[in-house]
XYZ file of C-alpha atoms in Angstrom:
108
model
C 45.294 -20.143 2.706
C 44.626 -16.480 2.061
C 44.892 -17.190 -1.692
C 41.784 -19.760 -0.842
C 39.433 -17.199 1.261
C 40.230 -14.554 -1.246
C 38.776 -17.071 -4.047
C 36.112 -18.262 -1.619
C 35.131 -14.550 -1.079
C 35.200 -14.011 -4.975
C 33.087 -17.228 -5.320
C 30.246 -15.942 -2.966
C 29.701 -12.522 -4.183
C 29.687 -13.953 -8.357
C 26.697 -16.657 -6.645
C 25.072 -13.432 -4.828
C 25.167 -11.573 -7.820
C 23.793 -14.222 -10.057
C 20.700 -14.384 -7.636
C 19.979 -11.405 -7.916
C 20.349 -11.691 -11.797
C 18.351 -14.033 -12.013
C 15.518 -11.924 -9.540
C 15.648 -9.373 -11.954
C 14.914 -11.315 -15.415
C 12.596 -12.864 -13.423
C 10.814 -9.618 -12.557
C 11.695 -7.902 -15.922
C 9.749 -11.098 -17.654
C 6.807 -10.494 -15.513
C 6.572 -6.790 -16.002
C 4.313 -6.597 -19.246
C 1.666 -8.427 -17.141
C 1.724 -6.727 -14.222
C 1.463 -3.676 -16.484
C -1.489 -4.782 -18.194
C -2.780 -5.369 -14.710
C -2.277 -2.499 -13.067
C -3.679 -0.338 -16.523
C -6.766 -2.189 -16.708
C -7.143 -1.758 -12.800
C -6.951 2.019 -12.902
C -8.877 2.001 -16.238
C -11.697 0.316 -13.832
C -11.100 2.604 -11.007
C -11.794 5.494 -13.541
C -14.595 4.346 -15.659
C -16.329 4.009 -11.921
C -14.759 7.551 -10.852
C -16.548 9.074 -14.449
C -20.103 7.573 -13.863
C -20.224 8.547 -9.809
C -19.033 11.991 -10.806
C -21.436 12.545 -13.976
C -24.050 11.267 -12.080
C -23.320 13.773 -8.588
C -23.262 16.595 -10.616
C -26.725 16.092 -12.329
C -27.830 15.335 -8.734
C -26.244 18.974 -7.950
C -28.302 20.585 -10.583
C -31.288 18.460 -9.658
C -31.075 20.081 -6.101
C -30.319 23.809 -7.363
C -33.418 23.675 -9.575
C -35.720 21.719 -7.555
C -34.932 23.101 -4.101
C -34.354 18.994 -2.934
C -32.598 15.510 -3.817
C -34.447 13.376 -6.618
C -36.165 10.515 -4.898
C -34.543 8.112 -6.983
C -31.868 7.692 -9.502
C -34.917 6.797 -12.555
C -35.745 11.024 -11.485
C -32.839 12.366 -13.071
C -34.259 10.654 -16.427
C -38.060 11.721 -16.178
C -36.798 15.397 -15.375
C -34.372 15.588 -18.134
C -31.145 15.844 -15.821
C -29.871 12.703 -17.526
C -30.472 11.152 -20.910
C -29.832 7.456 -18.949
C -28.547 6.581 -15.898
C -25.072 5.368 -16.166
C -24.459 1.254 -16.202
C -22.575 0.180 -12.926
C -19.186 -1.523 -14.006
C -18.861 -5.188 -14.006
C -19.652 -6.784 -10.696
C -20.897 -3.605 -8.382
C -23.510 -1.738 -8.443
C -24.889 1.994 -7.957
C -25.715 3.409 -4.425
C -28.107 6.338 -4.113
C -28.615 8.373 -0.730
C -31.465 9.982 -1.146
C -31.126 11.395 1.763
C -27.176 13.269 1.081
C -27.881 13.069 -2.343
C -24.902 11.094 -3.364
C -24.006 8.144 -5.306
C -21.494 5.625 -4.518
C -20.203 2.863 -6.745
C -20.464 -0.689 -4.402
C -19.763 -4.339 -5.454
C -22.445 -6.289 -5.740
């Protein structure tokens, strides 16, 4: 009977082991998507990052120079602070506070 356990013990952990096996093709298959994911994420995440921070600082220099906050975003442009105002990323939209003088990126 021990010979039995001892190859019913041996048994269990080879099945164990094979689960997890088969976990980890399973994630390693899966990993070049959520790759791709997670780069195109932060890619998003930085592109909005970029535009809130290009567009703060010419708010910055807006307020230095002109002793307040522009009254709108379209300011920035007629006062030659920006060339354009930045396009919001794909599904959000930009946020002024006129009154803090900040810009936020928001989904619309």
């Amino acid at each position: 009977m021990t010979c039995s356990m001892a190859a019913l013990v041996l048994l269990a952990a080879g099945c164990d082991k094979d689960s997890k096996a088969a976990k980890n093709v399973s994630e390693v298959a899966d990993a070049p998507v959520n790759y791709v994911k997670t780069v195109t994420d932060e890619k998003k995440d930085l592109d909005k990052k970029v535009d809130v921070t290009a567009l703060n600082h010419a708010i910055e220099q807006f307020q230095v120079q002109e002793g307040r906050y522009p009254k709108d975003l379209n300011e920035l442009v007629t006062e030659h602070y920006l060339g354009v105002i930045p396009a919001a990323p794909h599904g959000s939209k930009l946020n002024y506070d006129a009154a803090r003088g900040t810009v936020t990126v928001v989904p619309q």
